[in-house]
mmCIF file of C-alpha atoms in Angstrom:
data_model
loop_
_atom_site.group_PDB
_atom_site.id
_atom_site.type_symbol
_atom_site.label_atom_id
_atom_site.label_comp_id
_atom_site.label_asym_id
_atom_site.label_seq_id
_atom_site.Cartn_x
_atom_site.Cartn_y
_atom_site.Cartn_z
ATOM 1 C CA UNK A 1 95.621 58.623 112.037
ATOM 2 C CA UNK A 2 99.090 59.634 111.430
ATOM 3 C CA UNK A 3 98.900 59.783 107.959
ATOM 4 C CA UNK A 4 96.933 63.456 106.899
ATOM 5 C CA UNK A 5 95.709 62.724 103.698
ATOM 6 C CA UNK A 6 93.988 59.321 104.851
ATOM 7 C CA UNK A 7 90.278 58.832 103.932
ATOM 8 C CA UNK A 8 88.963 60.016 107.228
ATOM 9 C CA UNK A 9 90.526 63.134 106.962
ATOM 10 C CA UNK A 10 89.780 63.735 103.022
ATOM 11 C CA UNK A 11 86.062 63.395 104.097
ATOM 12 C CA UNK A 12 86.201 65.805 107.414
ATOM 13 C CA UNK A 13 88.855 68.164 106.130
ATOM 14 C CA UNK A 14 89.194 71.724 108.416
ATOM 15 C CA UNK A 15 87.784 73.933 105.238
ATOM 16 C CA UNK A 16 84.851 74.083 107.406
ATOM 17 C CA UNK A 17 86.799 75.435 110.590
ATOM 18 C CA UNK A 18 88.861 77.509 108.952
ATOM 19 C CA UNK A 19 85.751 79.358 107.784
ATOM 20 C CA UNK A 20 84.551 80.038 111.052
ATOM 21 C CA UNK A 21 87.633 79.987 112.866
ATOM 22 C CA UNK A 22 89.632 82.451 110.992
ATOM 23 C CA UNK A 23 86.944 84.938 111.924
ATOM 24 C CA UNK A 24 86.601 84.686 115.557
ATOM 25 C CA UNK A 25 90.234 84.661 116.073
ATOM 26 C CA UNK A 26 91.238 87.500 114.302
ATOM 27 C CA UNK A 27 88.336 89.500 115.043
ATOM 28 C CA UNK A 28 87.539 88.577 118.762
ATOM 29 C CA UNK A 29 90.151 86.535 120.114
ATOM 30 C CA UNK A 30 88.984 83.485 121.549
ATOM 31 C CA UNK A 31 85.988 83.594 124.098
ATOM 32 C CA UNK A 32 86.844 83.908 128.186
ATOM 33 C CA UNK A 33 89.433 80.939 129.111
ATOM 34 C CA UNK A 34 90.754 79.824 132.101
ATOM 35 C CA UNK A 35 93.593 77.904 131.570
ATOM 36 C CA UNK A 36 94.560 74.913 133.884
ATOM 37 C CA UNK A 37 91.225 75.410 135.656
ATOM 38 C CA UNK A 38 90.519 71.762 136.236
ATOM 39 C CA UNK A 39 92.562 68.706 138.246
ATOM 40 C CA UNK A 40 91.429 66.397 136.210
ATOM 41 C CA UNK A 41 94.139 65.017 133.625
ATOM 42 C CA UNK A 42 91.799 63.051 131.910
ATOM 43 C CA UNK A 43 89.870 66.585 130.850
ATOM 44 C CA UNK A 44 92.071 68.901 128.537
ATOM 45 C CA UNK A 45 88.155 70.985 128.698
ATOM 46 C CA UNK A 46 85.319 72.566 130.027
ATOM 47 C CA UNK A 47 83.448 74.283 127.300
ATOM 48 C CA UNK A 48 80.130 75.449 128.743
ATOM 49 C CA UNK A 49 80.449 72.681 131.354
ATOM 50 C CA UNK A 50 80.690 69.846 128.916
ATOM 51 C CA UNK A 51 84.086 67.870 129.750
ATOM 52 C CA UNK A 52 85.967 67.459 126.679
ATOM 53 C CA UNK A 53 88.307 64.226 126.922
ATOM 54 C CA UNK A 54 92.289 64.550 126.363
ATOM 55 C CA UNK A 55 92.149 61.561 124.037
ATOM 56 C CA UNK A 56 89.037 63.549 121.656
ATOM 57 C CA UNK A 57 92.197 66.342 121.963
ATOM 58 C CA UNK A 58 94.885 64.032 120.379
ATOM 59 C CA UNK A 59 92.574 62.137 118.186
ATOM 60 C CA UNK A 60 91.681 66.156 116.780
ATOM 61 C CA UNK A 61 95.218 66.724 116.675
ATOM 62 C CA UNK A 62 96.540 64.095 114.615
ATOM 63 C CA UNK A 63 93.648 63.723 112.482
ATOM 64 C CA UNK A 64 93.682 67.464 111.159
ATOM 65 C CA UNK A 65 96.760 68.773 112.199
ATOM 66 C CA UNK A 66 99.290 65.965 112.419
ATOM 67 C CA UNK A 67 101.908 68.013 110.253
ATOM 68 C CA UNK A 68 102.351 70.589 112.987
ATOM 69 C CA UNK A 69 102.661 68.056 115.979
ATOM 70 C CA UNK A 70 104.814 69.741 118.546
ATOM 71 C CA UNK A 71 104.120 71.453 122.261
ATOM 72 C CA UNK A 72 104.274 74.884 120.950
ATOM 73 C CA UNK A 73 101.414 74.133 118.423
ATOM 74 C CA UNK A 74 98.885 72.212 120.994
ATOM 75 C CA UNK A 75 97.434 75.323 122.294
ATOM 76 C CA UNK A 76 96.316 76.375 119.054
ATOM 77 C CA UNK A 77 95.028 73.701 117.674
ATOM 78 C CA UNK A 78 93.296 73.137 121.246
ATOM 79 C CA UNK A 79 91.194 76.814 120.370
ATOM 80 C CA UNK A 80 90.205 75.277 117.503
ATOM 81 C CA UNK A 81 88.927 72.618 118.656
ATOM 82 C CA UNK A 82 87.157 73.943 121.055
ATOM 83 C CA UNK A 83 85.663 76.774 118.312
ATOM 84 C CA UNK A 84 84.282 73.654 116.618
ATOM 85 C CA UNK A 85 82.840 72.055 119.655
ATOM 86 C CA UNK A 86 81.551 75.816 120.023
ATOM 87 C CA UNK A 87 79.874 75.639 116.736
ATOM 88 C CA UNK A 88 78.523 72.422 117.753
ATOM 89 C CA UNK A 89 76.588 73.158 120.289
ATOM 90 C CA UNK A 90 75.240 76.336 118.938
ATOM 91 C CA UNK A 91 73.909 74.308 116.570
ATOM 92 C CA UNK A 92 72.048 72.020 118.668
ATOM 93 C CA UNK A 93 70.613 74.738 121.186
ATOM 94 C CA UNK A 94 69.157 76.267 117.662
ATOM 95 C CA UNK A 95 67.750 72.289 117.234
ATOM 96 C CA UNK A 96 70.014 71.279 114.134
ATOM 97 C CA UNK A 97 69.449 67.473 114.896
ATOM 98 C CA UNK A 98 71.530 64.639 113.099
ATOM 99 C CA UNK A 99 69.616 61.752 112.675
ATOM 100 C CA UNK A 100 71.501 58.146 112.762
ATOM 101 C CA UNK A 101 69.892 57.515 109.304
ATOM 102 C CA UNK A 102 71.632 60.531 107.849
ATOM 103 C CA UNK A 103 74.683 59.487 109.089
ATOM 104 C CA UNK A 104 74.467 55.918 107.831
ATOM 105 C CA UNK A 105 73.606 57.363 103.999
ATOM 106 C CA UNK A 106 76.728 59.821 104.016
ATOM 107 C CA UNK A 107 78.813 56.677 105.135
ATOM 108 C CA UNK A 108 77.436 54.590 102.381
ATOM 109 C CA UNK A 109 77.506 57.478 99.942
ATOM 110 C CA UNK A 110 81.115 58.497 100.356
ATOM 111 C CA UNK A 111 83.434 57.107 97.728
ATOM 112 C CA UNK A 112 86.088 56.888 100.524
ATOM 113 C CA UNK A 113 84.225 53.712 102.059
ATOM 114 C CA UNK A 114 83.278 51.956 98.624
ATOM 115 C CA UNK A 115 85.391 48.809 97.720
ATOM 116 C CA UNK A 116 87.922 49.579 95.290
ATOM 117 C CA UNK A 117 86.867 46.132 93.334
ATOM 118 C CA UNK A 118 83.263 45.865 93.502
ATOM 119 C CA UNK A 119 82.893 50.299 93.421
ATOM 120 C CA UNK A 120 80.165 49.496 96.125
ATOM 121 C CA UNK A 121 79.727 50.017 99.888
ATOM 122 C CA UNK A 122 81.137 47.630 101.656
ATOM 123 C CA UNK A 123 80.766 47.190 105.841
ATOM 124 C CA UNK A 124 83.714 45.483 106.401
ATOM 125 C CA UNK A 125 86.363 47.381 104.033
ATOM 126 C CA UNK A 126 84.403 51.036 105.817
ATOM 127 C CA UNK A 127 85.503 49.189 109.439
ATOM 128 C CA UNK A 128 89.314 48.348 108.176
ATOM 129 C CA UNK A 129 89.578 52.408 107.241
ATOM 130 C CA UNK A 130 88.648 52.826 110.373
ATOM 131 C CA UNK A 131 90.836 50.619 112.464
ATOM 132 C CA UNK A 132 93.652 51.636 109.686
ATOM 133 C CA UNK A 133 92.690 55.521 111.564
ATOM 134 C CA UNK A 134 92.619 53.823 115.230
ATOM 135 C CA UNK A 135 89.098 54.998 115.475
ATOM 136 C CA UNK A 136 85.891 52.805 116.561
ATOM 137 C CA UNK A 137 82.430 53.102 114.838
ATOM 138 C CA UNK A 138 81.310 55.157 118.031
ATOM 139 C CA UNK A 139 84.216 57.569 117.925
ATOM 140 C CA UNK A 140 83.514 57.669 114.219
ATOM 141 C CA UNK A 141 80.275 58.778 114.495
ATOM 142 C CA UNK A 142 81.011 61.681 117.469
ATOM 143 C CA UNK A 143 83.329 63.210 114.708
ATOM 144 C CA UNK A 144 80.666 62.743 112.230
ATOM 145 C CA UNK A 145 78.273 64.635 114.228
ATOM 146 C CA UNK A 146 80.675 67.960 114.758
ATOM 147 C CA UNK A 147 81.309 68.224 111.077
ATOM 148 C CA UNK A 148 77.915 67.484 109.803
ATOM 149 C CA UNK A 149 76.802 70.154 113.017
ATOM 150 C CA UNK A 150 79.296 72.691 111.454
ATOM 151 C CA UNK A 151 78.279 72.281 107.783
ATOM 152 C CA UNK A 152 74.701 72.601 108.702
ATOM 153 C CA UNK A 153 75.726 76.117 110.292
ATOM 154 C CA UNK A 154 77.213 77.162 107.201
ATOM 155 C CA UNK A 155 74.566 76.147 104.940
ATOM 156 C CA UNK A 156 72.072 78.377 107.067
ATOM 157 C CA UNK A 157 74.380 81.076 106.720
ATOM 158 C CA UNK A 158 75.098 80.878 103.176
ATOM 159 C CA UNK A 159 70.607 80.339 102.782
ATOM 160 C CA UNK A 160 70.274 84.053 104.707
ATOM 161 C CA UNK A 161 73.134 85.722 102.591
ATOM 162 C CA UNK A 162 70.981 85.543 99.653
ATOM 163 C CA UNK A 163 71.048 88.829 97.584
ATOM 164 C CA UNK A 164 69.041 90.089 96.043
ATOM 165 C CA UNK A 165 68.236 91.877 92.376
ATOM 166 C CA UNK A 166 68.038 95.572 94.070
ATOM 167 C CA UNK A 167 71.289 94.841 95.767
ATOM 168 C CA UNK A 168 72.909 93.905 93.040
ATOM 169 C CA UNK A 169 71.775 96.778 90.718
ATOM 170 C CA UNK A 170 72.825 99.206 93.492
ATOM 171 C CA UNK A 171 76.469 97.441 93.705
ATOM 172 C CA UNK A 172 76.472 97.969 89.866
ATOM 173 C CA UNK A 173 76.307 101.808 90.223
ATOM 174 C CA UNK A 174 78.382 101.582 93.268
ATOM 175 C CA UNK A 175 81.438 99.715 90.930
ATOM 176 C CA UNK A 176 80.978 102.388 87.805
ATOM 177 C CA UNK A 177 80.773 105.827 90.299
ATOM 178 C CA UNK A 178 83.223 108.007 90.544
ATOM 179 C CA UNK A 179 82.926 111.190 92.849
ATOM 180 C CA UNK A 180 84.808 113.861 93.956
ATOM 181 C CA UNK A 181 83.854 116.554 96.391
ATOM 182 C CA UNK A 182 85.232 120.387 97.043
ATOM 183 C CA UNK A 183 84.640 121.311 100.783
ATOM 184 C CA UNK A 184 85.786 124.186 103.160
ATOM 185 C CA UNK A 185 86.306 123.416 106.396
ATOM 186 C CA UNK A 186 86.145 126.854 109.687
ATOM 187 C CA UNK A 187 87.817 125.411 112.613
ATOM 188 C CA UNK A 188 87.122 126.102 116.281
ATOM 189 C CA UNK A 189 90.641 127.639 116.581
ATOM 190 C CA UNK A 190 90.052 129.695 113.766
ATOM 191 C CA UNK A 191 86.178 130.668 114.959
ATOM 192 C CA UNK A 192 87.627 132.070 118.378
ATOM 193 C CA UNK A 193 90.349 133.984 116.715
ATOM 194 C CA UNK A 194 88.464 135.526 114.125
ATOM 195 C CA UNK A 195 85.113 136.444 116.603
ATOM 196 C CA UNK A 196 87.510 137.250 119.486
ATOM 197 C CA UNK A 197 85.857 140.080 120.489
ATOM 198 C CA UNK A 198 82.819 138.587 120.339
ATOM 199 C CA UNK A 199 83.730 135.518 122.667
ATOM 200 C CA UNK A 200 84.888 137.862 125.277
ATOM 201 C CA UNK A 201 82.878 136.674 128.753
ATOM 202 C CA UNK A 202 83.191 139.927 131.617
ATOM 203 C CA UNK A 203 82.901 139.821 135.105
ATOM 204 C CA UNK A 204 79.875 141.387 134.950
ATOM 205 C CA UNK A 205 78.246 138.297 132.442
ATOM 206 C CA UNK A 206 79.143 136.106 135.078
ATOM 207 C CA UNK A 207 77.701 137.624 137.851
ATOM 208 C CA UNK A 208 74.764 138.077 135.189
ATOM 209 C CA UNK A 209 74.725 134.375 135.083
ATOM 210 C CA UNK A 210 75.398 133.478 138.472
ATOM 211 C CA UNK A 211 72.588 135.685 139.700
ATOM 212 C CA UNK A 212 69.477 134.462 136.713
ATOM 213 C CA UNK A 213 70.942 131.000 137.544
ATOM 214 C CA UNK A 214 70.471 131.197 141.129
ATOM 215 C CA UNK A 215 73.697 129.226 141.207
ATOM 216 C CA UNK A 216 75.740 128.501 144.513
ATOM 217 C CA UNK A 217 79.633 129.394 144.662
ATOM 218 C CA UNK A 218 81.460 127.153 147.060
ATOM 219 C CA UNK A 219 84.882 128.041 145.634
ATOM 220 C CA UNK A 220 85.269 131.246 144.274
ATOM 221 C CA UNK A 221 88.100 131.464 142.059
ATOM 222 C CA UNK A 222 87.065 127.751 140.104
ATOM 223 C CA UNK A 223 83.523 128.341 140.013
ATOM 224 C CA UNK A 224 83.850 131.524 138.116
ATOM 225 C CA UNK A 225 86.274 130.212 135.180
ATOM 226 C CA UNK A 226 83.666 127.404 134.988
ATOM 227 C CA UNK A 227 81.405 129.391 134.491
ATOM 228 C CA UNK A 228 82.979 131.519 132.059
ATOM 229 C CA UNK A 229 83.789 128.877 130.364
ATOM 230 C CA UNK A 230 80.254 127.705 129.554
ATOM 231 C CA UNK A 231 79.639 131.071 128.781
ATOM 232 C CA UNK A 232 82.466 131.568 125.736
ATOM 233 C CA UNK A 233 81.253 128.070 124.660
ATOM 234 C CA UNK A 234 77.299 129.204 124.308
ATOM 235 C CA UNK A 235 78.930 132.543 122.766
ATOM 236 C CA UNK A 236 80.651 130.015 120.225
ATOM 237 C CA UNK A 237 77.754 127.607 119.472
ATOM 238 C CA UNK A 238 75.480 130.861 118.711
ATOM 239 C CA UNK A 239 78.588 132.152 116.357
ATOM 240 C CA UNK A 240 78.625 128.873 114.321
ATOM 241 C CA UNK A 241 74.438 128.571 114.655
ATOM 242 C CA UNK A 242 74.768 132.282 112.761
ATOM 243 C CA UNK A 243 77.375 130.926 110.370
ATOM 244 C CA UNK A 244 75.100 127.972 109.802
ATOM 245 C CA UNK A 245 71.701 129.564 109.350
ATOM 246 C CA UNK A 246 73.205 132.330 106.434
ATOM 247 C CA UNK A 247 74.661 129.312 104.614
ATOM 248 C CA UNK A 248 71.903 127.214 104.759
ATOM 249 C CA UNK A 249 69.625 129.491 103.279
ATOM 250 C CA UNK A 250 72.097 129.716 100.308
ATOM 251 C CA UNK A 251 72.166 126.350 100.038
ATOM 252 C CA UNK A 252 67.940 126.186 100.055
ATOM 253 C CA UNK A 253 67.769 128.719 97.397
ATOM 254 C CA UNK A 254 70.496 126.799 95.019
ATOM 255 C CA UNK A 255 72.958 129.033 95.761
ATOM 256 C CA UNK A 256 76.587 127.787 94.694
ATOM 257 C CA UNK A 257 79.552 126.826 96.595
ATOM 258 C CA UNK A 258 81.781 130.013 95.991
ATOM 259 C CA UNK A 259 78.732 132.042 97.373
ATOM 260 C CA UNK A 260 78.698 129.923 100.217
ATOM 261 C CA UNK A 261 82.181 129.499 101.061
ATOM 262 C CA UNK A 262 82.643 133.376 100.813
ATOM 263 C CA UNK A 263 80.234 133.282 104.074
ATOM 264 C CA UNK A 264 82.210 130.611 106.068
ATOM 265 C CA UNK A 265 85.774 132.038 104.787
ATOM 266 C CA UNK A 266 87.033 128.784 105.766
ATOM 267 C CA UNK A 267 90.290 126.861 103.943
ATOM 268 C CA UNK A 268 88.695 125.180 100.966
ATOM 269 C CA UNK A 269 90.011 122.003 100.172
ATOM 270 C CA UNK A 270 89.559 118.656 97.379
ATOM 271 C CA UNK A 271 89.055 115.464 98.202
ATOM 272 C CA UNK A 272 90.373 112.386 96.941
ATOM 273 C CA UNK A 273 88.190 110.445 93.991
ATOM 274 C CA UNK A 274 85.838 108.003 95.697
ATOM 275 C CA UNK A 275 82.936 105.363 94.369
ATOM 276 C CA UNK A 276 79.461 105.501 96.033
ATOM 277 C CA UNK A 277 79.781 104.335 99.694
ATOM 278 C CA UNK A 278 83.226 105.018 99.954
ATOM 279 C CA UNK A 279 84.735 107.089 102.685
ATOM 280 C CA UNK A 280 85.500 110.813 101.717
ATOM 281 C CA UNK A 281 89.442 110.933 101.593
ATOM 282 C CA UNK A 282 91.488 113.662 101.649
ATOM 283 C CA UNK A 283 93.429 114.640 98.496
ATOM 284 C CA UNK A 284 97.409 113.423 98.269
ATOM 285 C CA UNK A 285 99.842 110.901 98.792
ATOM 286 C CA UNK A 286 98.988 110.600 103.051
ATOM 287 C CA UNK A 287 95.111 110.406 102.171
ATOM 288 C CA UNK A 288 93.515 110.234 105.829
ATOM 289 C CA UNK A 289 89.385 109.918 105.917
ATOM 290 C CA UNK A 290 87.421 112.931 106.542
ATOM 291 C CA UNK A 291 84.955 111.435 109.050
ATOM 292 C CA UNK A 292 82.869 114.400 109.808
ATOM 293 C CA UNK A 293 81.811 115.011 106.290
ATOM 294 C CA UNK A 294 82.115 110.456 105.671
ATOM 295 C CA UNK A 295 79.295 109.992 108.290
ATOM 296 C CA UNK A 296 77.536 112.707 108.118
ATOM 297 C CA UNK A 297 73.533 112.232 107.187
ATOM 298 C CA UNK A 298 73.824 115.544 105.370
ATOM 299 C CA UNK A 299 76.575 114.436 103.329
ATOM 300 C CA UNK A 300 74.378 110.957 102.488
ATOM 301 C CA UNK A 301 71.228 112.622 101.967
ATOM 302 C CA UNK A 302 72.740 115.780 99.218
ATOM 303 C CA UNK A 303 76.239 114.545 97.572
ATOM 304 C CA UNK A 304 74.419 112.796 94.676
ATOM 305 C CA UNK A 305 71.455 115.357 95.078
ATOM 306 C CA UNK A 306 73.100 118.225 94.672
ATOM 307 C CA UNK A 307 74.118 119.764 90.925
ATOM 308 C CA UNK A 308 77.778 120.498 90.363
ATOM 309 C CA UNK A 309 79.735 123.370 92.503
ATOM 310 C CA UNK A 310 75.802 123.559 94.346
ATOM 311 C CA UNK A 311 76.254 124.400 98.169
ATOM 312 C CA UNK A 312 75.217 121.771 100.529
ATOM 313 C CA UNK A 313 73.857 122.501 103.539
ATOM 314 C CA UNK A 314 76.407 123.034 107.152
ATOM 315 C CA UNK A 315 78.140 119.992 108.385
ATOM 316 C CA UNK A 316 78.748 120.936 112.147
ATOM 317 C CA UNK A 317 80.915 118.361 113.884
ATOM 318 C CA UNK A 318 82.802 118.903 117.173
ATOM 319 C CA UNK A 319 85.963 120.385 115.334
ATOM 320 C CA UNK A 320 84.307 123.012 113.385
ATOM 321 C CA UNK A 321 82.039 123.737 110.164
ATOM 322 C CA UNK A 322 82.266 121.965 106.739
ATOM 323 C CA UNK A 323 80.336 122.930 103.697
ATOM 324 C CA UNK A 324 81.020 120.422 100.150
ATOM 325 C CA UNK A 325 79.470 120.386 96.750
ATOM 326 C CA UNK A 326 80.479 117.633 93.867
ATOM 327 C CA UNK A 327 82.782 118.340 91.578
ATOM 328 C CA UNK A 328 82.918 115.095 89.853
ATOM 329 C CA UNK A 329 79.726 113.156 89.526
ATOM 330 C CA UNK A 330 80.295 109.998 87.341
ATOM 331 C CA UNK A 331 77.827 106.743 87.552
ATOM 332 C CA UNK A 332 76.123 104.315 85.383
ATOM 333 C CA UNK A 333 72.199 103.121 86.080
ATOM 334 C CA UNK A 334 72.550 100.753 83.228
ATOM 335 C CA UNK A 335 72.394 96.569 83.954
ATOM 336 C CA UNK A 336 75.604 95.388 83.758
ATOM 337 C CA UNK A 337 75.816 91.774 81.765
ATOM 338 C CA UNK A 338 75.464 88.451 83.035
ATOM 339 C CA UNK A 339 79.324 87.721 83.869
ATOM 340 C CA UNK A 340 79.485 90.738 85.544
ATOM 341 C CA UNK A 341 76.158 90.698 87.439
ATOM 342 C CA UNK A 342 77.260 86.970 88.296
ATOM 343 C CA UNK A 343 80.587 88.682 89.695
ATOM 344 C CA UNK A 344 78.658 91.455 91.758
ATOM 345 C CA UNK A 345 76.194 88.649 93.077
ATOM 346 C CA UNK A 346 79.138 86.207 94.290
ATOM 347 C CA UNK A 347 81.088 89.530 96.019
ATOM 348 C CA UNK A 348 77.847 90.744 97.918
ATOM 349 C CA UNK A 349 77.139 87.161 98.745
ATOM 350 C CA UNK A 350 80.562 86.606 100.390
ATOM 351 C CA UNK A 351 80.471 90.374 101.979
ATOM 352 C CA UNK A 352 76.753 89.321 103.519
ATOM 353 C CA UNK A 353 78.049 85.454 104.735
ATOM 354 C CA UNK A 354 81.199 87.537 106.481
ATOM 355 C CA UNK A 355 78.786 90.011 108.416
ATOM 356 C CA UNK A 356 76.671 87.030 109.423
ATOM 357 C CA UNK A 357 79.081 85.158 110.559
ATOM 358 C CA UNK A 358 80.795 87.874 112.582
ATOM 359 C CA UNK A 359 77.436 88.300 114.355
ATOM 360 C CA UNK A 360 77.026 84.684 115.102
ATOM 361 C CA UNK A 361 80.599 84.107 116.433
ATOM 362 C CA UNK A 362 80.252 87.015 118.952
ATOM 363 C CA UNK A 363 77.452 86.214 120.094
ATOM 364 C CA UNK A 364 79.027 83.096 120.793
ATOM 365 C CA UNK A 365 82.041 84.747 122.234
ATOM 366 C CA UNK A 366 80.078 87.054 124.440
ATOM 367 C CA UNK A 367 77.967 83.531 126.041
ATOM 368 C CA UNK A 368 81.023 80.810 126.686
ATOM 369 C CA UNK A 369 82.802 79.968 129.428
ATOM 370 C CA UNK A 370 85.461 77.937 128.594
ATOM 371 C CA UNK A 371 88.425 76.324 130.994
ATOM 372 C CA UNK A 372 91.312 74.857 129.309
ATOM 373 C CA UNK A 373 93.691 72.147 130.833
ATOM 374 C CA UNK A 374 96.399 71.977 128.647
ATOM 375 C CA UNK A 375 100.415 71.042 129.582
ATOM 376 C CA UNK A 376 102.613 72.244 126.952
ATOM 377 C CA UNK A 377 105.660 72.871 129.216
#
């Protein structure tokens, strides 16, 4: 097994792992680890209670990753062995079995074990490749089992990413859009300064308060500022409800942005050029996302909805009031052409085979318990 590009490791290459693996590393970490959690130096680890022997370890090791054999690299390649063993027993509690007679038709199937003189099977040259790898039928077929296990996974994930023909033709419109949105934006800060007057909270409100409340003052001094302050921020709320209620009845009758905007008097604003399901940007070289107007329902429901320089209705978000209307509308509802529609399929396939796998490999990360073993000093 020293030798990485012999036939065992042609047929069990890590393109499998590194599909799985490269997710729940980067994304996750790897699940909850002890490390040097168990006396036993014959057990490198406990994953889920199953002892994992040191030799399965090294056999791993130099089979897949004999290139980067040092200390420094054995903790690595320990998590991902232990991801596949992860993956392998997922697959078994969802009762993925591996039948011996499947595993006796990929061994006579693969090229790797067929004679080189008669192009056939052939028992005893399979069993030389095998002592040539240090490796007994039995071990063989443990290793057999974890790949097969992990393939199986994938093939059920790629089987639920299918996409289909609606998804596609709303990618299509997605690809060709091109948006771009004029908003104005009243901030708290600004709100307060401008209805000063109006915010203003007297003694004589809070004892107003205090007394339809029926509220009991332990500490003087505190209680009263807490009080007045829910009392400017009720005065605020019903400043911005009056801001929002004028402009949404603009916006209901058609009214247009300008009209609108004149009734916030807030600092109006473009935003960057976006496709359909992008996040709104702002406009400029340090483009930062405008969240409040991104994931707002308001801004889903009317951006394509409304007509050009048309008032939507009040976004209200914690930092103040924002009010949009398109400026830029661009799309195409036509179906695109086989190549590209081929293109679109194979993108949404790989976005929806990410997003399943993410889900699968935290829900294993949330459920394992895993002690590790391993010397490297």
């Amino acid at each position: 097994m020293r030798n990485s590009n012999n036939k065992i490791v042609q047929y069990t290459g890590y393109f499998l792992l590194a599909f799985f693996v490269g997710i729940i590393a980067f994304s996750f970490g790897m699940p909850d680890m002890t490390s040097c959690g168990t006396s036993d130096q014959g057990t490198i680890a406990v994953v889920n209670g199953k002892k994992i022997h040191t030799l399965d370890f090294l056999r791993y090791r130099d089979m897949k990753f004999s290139q980067f054999r040092n200390q420094k690299m054995d903790s690595f390649i320990l998590d991902n062995f232990i991801v596949e063993l992860l993956l392998q027993q997922k697959a078994e509690n969802e009762g993925f079995t591996i039948t011996d007679d499947r595993i006796s038709r990929i061994i006579k199937n693969s090229p790797d074990f067929k004679n080189p003189s008669t192009g056939k099977f052939d028992a005893a040259y399979f069993q030389a490749v095998l002592r040539n790898n240090r490796l007994s039928i039995d071990e063989y077929e443990k290793i057999m089992r974890r790949e097969i296990a992990i393939s199986d996974m994938r093939f059920m994930i790629n089987t639920g990413a299918a996409v289909p023909k609606e998804e596609i033709a709303s990618k299509a419109v997605s690809e060709s859009s091109s948006i771009q949105i004029q908003y104005a934006f009243l901030s708290n800060d600004e709100i307060k300064k401008r209805y000063a007057k109006d915010l203003t909270v007297s003694d004589a409100d809070i004892d107003s308060e205090i007394a339809a409340s029926k509220v009991k003052i332990s500490d003087p001094k505190t209680d009263r500022e807490k009080i007045k302050k829910d009392l400017e921020d009720k005065k605020l709320e019903k400043i911005k409800n009056d801001l929002t209620e004028k402009i949404n009845a603009i916006s209901s009758a058609g009214g247009s942005f300008s009209t609108a905007s004149a009734v916030l008097n807030g600092k109006v604003s473009r935003s960057a050029t976006f496709k359909i399901g992008e996040p709104v940007k702002t406009e400029g070289k340090d483009s930062k996302e405008i969240s409040a107007i991104s994931k707002s329902p308001v801004f889903t429901d009317k951006c394509l909805a409304l007509n050009i320089n048309a008032a939507s209705p009040v976004i209200s978000s914690g930092a103040g009031l924002y009010i949009f209307t398109p400026v830029l509308k661009s799309y195409k509802t036509d179906v695109p052409d086989a190549e590209k529609t081929e293109k679109l399929k194979q993108t949404l396939a790989s976005e929806n085979i990410t997003m399943i796998t993410r889900n699968l490999l935290k829900e294993i990360n949330e459920e394992s318990k895993i002690i590790k073993n391993l010397k490297t000093d």
